[in-house]
PDB file of C-alpha atoms in Angstrom:
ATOM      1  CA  UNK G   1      85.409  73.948  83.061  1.00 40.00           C
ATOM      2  CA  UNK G   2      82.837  76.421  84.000  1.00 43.00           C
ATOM      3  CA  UNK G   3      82.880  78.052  81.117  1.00 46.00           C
ATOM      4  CA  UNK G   4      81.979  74.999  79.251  1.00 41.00           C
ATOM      5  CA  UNK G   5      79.277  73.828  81.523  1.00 45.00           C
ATOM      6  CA  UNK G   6      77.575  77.427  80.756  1.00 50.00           C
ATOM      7  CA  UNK G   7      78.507  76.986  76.893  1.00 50.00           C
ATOM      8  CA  UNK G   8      75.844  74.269  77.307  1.00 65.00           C
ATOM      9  CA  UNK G   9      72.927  75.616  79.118  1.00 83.00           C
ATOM     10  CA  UNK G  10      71.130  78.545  77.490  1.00 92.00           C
ATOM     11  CA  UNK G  11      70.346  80.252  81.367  1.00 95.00           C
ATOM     12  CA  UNK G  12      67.990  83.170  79.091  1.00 95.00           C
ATOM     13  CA  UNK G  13      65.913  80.356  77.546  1.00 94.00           C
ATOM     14  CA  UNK G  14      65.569  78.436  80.404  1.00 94.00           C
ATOM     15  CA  UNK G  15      64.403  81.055  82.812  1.00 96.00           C
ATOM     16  CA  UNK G  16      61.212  82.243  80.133  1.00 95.00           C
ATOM     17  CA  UNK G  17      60.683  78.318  79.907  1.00 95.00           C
ATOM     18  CA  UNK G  18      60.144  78.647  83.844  1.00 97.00           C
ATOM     19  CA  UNK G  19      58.217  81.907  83.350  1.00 97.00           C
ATOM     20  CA  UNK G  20      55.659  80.383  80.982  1.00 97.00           C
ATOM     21  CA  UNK G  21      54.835  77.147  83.181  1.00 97.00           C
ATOM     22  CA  UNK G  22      54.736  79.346  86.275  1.00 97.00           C
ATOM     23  CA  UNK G  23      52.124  81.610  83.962  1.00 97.00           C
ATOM     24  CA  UNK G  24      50.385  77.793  83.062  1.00 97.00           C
ATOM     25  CA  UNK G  25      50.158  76.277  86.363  1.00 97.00           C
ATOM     26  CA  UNK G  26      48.716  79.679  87.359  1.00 96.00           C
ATOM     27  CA  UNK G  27      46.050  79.576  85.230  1.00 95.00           C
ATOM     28  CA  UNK G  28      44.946  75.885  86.259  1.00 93.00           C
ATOM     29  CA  UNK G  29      44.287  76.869  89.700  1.00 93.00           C
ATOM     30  CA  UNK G  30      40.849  76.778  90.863  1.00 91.00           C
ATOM     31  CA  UNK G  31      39.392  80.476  90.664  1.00 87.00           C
ATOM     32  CA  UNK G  32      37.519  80.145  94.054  1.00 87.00           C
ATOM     33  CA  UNK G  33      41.182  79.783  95.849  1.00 89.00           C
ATOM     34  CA  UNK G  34      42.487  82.863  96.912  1.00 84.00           C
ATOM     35  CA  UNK G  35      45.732  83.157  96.634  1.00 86.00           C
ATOM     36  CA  UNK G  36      48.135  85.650  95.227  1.00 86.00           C
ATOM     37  CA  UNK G  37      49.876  85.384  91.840  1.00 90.00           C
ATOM     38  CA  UNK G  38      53.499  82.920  92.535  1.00 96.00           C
ATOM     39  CA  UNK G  39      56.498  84.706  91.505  1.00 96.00           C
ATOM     40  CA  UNK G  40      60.107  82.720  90.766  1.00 98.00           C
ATOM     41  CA  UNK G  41      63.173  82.551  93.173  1.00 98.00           C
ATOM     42  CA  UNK G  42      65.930  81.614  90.792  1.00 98.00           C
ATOM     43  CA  UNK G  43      68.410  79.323  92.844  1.00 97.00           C
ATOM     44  CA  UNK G  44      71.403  80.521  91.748  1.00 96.00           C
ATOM     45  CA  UNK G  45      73.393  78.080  94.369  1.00 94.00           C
ATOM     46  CA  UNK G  46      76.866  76.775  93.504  1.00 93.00           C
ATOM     47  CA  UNK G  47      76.521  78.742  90.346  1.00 94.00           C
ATOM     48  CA  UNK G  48      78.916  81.061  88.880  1.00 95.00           C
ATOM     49  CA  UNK G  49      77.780  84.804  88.883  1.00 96.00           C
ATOM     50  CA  UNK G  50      77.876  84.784  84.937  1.00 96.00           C
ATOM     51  CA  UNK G  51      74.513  82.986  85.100  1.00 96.00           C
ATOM     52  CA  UNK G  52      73.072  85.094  87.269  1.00 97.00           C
ATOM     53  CA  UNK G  53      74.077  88.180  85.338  1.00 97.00           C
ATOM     54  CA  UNK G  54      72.357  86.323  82.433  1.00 96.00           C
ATOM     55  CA  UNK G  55      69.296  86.223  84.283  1.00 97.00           C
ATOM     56  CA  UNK G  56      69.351  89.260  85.374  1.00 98.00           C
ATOM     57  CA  UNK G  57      69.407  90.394  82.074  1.00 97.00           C
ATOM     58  CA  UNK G  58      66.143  89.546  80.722  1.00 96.00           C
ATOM     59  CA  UNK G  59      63.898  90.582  84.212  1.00 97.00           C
ATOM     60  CA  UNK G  60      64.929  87.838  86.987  1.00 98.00           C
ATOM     61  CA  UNK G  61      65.671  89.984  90.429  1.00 98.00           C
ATOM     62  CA  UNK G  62      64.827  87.503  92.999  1.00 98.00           C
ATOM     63  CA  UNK G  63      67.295  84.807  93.516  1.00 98.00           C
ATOM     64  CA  UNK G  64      68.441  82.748  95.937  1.00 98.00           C
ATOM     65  CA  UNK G  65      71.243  80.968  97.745  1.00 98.00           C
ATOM     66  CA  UNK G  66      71.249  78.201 100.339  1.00 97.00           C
ATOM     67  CA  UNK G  67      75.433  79.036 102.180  1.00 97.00           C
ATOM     68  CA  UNK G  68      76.131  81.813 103.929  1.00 97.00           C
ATOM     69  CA  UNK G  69      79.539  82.074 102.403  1.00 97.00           C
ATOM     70  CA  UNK G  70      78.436  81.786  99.259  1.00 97.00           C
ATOM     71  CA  UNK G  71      76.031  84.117  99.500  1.00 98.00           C
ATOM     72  CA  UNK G  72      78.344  86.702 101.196  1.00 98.00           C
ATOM     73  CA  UNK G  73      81.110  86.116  97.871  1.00 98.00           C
ATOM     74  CA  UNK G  74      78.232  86.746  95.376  1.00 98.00           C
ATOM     75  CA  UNK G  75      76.502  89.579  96.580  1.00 98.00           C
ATOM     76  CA  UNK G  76      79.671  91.457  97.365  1.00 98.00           C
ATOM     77  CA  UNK G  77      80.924  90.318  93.911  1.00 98.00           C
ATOM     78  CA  UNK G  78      82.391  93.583  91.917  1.00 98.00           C
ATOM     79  CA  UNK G  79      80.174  92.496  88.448  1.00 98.00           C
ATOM     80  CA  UNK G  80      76.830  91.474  91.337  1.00 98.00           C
ATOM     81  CA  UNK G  81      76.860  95.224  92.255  1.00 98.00           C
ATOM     82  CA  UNK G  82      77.634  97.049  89.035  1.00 98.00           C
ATOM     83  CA  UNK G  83      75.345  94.683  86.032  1.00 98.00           C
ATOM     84  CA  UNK G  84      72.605  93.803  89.288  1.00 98.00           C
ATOM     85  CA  UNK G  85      72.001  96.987  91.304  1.00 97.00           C
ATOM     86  CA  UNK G  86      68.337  95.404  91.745  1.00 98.00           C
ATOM     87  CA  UNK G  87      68.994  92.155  92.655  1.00 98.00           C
ATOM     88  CA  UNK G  88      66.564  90.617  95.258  1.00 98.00           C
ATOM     89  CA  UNK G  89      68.573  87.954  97.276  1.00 98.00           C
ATOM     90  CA  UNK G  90      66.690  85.288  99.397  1.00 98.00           C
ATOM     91  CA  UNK G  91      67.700  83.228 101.886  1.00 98.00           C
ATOM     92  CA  UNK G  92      66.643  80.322 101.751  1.00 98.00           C
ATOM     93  CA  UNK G  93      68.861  77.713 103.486  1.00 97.00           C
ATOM     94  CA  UNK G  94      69.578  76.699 107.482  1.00 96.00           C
ATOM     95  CA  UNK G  95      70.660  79.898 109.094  1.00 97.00           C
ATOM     96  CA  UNK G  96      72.968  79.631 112.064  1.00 96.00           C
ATOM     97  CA  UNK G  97      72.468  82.268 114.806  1.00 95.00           C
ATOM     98  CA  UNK G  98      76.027  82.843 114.455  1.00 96.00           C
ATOM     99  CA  UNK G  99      75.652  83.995 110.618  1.00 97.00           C
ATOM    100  CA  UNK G 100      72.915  86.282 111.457  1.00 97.00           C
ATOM    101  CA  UNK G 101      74.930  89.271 111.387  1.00 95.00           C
ATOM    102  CA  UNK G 102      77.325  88.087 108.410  1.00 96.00           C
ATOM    103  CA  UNK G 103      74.010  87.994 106.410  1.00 97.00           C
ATOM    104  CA  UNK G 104      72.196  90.907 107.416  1.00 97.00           C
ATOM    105  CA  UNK G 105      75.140  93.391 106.264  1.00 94.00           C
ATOM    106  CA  UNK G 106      74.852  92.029 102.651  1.00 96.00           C
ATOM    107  CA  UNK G 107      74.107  94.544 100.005  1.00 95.00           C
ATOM    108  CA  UNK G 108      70.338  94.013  98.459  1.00 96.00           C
ATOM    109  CA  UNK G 109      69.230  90.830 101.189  1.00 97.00           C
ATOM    110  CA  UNK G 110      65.398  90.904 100.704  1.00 97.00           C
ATOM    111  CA  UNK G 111      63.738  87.851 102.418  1.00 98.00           C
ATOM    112  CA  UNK G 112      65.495  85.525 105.159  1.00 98.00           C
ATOM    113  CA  UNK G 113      62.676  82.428 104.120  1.00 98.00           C
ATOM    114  CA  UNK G 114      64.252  80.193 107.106  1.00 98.00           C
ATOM    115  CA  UNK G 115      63.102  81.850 110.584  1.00 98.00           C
ATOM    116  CA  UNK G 116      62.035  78.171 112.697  1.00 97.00           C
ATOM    117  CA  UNK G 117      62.469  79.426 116.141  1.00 97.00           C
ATOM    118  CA  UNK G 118      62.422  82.378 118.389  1.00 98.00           C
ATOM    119  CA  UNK G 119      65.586  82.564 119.104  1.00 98.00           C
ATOM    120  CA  UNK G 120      66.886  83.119 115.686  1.00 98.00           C
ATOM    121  CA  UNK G 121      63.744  85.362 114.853  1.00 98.00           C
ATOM    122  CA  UNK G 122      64.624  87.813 118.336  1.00 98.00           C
ATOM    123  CA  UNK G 123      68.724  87.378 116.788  1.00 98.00           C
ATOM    124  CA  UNK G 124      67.465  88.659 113.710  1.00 98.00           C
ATOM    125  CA  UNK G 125      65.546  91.411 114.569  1.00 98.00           C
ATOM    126  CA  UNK G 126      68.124  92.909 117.379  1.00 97.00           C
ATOM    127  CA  UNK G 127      70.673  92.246 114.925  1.00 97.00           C
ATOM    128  CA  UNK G 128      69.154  94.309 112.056  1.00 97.00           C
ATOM    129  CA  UNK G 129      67.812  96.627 114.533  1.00 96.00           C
ATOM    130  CA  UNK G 130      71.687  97.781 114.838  1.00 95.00           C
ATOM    131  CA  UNK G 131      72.336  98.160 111.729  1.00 94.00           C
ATOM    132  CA  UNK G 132      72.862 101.571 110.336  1.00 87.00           C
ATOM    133  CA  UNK G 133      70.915 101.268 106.214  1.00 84.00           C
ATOM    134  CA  UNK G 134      69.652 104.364 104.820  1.00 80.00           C
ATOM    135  CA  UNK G 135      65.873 103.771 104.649  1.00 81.00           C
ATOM    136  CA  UNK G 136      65.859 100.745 106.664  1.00 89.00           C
ATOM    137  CA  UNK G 137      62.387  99.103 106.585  1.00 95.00           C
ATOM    138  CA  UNK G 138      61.894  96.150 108.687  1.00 97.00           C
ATOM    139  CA  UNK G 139      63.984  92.581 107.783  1.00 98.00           C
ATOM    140  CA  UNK G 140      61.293  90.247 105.523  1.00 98.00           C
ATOM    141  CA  UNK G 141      61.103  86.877 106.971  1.00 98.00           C
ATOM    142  CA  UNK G 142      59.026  83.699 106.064  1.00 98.00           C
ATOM    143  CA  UNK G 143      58.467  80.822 108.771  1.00 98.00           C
ATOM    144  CA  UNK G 144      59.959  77.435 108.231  1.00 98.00           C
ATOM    145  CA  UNK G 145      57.646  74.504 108.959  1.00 98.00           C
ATOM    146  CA  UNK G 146      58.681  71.106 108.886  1.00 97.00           C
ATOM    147  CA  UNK G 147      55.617  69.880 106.509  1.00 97.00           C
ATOM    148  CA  UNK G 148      57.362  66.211 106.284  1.00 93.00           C
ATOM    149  CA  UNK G 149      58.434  65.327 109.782  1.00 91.00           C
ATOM    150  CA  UNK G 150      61.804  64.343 108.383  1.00 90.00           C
ATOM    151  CA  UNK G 151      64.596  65.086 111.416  1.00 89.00           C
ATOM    152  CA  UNK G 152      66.994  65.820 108.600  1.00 87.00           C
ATOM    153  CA  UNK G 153      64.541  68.937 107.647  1.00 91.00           C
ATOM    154  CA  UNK G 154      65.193  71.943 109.827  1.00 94.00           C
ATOM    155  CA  UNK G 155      61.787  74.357 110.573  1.00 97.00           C
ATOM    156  CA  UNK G 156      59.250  74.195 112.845  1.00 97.00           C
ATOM    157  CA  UNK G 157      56.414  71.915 113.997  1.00 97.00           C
ATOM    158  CA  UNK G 158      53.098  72.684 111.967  1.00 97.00           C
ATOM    159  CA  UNK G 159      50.880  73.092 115.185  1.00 97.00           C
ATOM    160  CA  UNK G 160      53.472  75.795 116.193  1.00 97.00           C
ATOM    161  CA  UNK G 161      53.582  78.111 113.537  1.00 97.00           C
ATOM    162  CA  UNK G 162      50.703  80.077 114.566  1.00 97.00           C
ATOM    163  CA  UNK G 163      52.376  80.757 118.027  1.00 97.00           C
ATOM    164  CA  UNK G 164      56.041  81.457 116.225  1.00 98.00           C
ATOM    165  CA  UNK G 165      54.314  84.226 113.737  1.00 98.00           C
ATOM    166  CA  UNK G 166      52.295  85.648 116.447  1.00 97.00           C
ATOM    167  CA  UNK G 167      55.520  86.357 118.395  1.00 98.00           C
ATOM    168  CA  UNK G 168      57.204  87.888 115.190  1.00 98.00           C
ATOM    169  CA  UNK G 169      53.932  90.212 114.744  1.00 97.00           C
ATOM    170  CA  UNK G 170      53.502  91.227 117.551  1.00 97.00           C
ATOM    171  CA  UNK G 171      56.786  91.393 119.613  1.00 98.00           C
ATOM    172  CA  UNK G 172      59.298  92.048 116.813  1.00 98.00           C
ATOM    173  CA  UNK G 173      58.864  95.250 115.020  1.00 97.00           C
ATOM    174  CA  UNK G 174      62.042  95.649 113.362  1.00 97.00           C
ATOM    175  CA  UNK G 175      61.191  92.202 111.256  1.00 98.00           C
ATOM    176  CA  UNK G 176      57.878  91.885 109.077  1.00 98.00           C
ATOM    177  CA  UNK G 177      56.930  87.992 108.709  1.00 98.00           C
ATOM    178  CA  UNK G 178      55.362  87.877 105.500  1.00 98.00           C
ATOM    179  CA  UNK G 179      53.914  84.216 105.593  1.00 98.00           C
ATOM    180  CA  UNK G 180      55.669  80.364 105.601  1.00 98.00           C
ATOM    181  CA  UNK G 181      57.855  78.064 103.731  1.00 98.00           C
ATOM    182  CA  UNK G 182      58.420  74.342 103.901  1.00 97.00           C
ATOM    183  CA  UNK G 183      61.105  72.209 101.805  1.00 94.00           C
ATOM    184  CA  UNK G 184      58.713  69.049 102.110  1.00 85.00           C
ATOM    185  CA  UNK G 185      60.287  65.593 101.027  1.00 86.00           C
ATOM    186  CA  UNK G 186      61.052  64.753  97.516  1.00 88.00           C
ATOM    187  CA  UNK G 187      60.142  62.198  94.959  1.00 89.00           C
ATOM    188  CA  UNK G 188      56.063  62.420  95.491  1.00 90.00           C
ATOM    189  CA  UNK G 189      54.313  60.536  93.971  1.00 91.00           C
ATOM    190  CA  UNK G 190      51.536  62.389  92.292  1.00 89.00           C
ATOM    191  CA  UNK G 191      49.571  59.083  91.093  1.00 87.00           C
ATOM    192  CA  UNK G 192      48.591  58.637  94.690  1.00 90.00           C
ATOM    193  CA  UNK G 193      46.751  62.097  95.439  1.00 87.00           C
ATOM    194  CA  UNK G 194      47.895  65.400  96.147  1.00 91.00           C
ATOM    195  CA  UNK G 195      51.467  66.086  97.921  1.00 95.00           C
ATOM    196  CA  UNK G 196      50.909  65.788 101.614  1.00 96.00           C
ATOM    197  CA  UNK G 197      53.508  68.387 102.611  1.00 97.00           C
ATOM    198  CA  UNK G 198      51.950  71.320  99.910  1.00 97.00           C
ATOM    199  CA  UNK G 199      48.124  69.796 102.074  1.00 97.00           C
ATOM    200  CA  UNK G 200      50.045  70.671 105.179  1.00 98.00           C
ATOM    201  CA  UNK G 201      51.367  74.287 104.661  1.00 98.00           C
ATOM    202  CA  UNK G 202      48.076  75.217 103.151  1.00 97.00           C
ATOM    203  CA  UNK G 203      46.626  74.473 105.934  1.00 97.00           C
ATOM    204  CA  UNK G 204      48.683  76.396 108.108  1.00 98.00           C
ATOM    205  CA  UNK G 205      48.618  79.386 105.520  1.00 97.00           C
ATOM    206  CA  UNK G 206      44.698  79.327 107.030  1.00 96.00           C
ATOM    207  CA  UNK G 207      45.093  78.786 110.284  1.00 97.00           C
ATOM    208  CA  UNK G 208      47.374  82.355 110.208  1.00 97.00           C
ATOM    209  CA  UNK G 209      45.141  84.167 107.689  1.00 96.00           C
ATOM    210  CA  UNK G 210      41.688  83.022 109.857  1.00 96.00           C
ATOM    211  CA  UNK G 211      43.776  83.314 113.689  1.00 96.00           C
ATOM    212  CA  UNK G 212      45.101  87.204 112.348  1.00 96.00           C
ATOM    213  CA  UNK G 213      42.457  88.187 110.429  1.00 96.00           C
ATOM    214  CA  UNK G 214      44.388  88.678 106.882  1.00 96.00           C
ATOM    215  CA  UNK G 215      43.167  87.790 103.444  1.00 94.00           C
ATOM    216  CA  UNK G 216      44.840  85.297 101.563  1.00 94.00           C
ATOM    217  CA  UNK G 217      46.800  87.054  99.910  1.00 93.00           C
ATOM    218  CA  UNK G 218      48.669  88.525 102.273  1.00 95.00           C
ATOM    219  CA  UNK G 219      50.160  85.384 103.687  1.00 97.00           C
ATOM    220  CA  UNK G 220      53.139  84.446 101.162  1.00 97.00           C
ATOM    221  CA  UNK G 221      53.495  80.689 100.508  1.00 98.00           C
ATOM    222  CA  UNK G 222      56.603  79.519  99.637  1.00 98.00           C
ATOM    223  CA  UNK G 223      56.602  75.773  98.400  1.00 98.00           C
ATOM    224  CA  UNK G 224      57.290  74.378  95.341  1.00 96.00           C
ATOM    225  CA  UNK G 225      60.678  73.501  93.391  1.00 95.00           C
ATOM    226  CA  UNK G 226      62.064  72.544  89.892  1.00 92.00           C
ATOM    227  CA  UNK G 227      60.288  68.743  90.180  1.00 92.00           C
ATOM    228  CA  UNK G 228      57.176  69.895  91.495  1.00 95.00           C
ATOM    229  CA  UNK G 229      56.646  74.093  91.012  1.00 97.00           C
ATOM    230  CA  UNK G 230      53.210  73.618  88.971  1.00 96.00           C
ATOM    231  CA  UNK G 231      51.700  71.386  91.707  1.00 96.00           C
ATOM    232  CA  UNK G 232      52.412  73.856  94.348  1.00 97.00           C
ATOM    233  CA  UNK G 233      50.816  76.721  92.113  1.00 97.00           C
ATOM    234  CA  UNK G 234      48.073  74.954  91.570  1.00 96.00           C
ATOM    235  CA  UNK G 235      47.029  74.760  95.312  1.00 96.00           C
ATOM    236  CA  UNK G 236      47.991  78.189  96.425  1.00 96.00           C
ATOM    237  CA  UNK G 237      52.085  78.565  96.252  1.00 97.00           C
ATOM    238  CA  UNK G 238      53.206  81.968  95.665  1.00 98.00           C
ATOM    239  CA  UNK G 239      56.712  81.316  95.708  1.00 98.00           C
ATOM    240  CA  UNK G 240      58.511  79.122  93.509  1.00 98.00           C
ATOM    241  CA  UNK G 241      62.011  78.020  94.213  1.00 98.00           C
ATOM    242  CA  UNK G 242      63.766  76.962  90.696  1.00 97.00           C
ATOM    243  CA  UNK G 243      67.419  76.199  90.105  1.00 95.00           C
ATOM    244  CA  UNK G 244      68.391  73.261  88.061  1.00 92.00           C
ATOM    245  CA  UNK G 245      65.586  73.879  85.114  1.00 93.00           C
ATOM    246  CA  UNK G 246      67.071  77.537  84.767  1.00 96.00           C
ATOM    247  CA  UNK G 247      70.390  76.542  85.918  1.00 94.00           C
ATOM    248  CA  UNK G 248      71.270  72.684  84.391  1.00 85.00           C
ATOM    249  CA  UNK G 249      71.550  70.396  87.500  1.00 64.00           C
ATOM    250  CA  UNK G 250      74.499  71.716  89.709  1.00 51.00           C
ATOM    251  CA  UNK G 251      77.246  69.533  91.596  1.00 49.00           C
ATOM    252  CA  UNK G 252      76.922  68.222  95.244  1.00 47.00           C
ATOM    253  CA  UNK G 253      77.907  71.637  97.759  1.00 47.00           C
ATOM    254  CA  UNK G 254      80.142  70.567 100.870  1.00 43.00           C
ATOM    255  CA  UNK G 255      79.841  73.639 102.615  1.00 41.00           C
TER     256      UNK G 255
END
């Protein structure tokens, strides 16, 4: 069956198709906002590894998965290590502080994107603190915010964010927070203005860069998925999380 669903979807084609709008919606940005250039997460979710070694194959290295377990299988996976060696995984669902060490140990983990409380972000950084990696720099995180207010959304209140990556940069120098992240509710509709939830992160992104003293660019934005990617570009997203337009639309995960 899987080999028929992948007999229909051309992964190679999609993924440039992604590359060029990402490229498009960069150029429509407005010149006077300062923002760094967005770069693609491939959501490789529920999706067998062949795609992801088809990706691989024409320049996609970041990807990333939403289950721990899933996420352990592929990255362990004999054909991952041997056709990938570069492969950046993300993160980039609900992490459970009892996971934490499960996913640190993973081969090639770049970026948890999901840190929404102290507790997980002081887990984390003990955790990877004990781990024994040749050339171990510090664990990447992003913070979670809750942009939408939805209580089925997991990451953290806007107004807290601030406080949350203070504590990271500051107390927690085995982990380097490289900005924020938000999910944001689905289905906006553009015809009535701008997407509340991309207004909302932005405006955290400048609350950090102006409470730290950083430029712009060196607060990562991650916002921004298959429906919506060229809106988030366009005001300031520098990570763009695509699955189904690379992928084809996957099934319903009950992990």
């Amino acid at each position: 069956m899987i080999k028929r669903v992948m007999a229909d979807i051309d992964v190679k084609a999609g993924l440039q198709q992604i590359l060029k709008r990402i490229d498009a919606a960069y150029e429509q940005r407005p010149k006077d906002l300062e923002a760094g250039k967005p770069f693609l997460v491939a959501v490789s979710k529920t999706k067998p590894i062949e795609m992801i070694i088809d990706a691989y194959s024409v320049g996609q290295r970041h990807f990333g998965e939403n289950y721990v377990q899933e996420l352990v299988d592929k990255s362990q996976h004999p054909e991952i290590l041997q056709k990938c060696p570069d492969i950046k995984w993300h993160f980039i669902g609900h992490l459970q502080n009892n996971k934490v060490n499960k996913i640190l140990k993973l081969p090639n983990i770049h970026l948890i994107q999901t840190v929404d409380t102290e507790k997980l972000a002081d887990n984390l950084n003990n955790s990877w603190k004990k781990l024994e990696i040749d050339n171990k720099q510090p664990l990447r995180v992003l913070i979670q915010i809750n942009t939408s207010g939805e209580d089925a959304k997991n990451g953290i209140e806007p107004n807290e964010a601030s406080r949350l990556y203070k504590h990271i940069r500051e107390n927690l120098t085995n982990l380097r927070v490289d900005g924020v992240m938000t999910i944001g509710a689905f289905g906006h509709d553009y015809t009535k203005g701008p997407n509340p939830d991309f207004v909302c992160l932005m405006k955290v992104h400048r609350q950090i860069c102006g409470d730290y003293q950083l430029k712009p660019e060196e607060v990562q934005v991650s916002m921004g998925m298959s429906d919506d990617f060229e809106k988030a570009i366009e005001v300031g997203s520098t990570i763009v999380r695509v699955g189904s337009s690379i992928f084809g639309h996957r099934a319903k995960q009950s992990i």
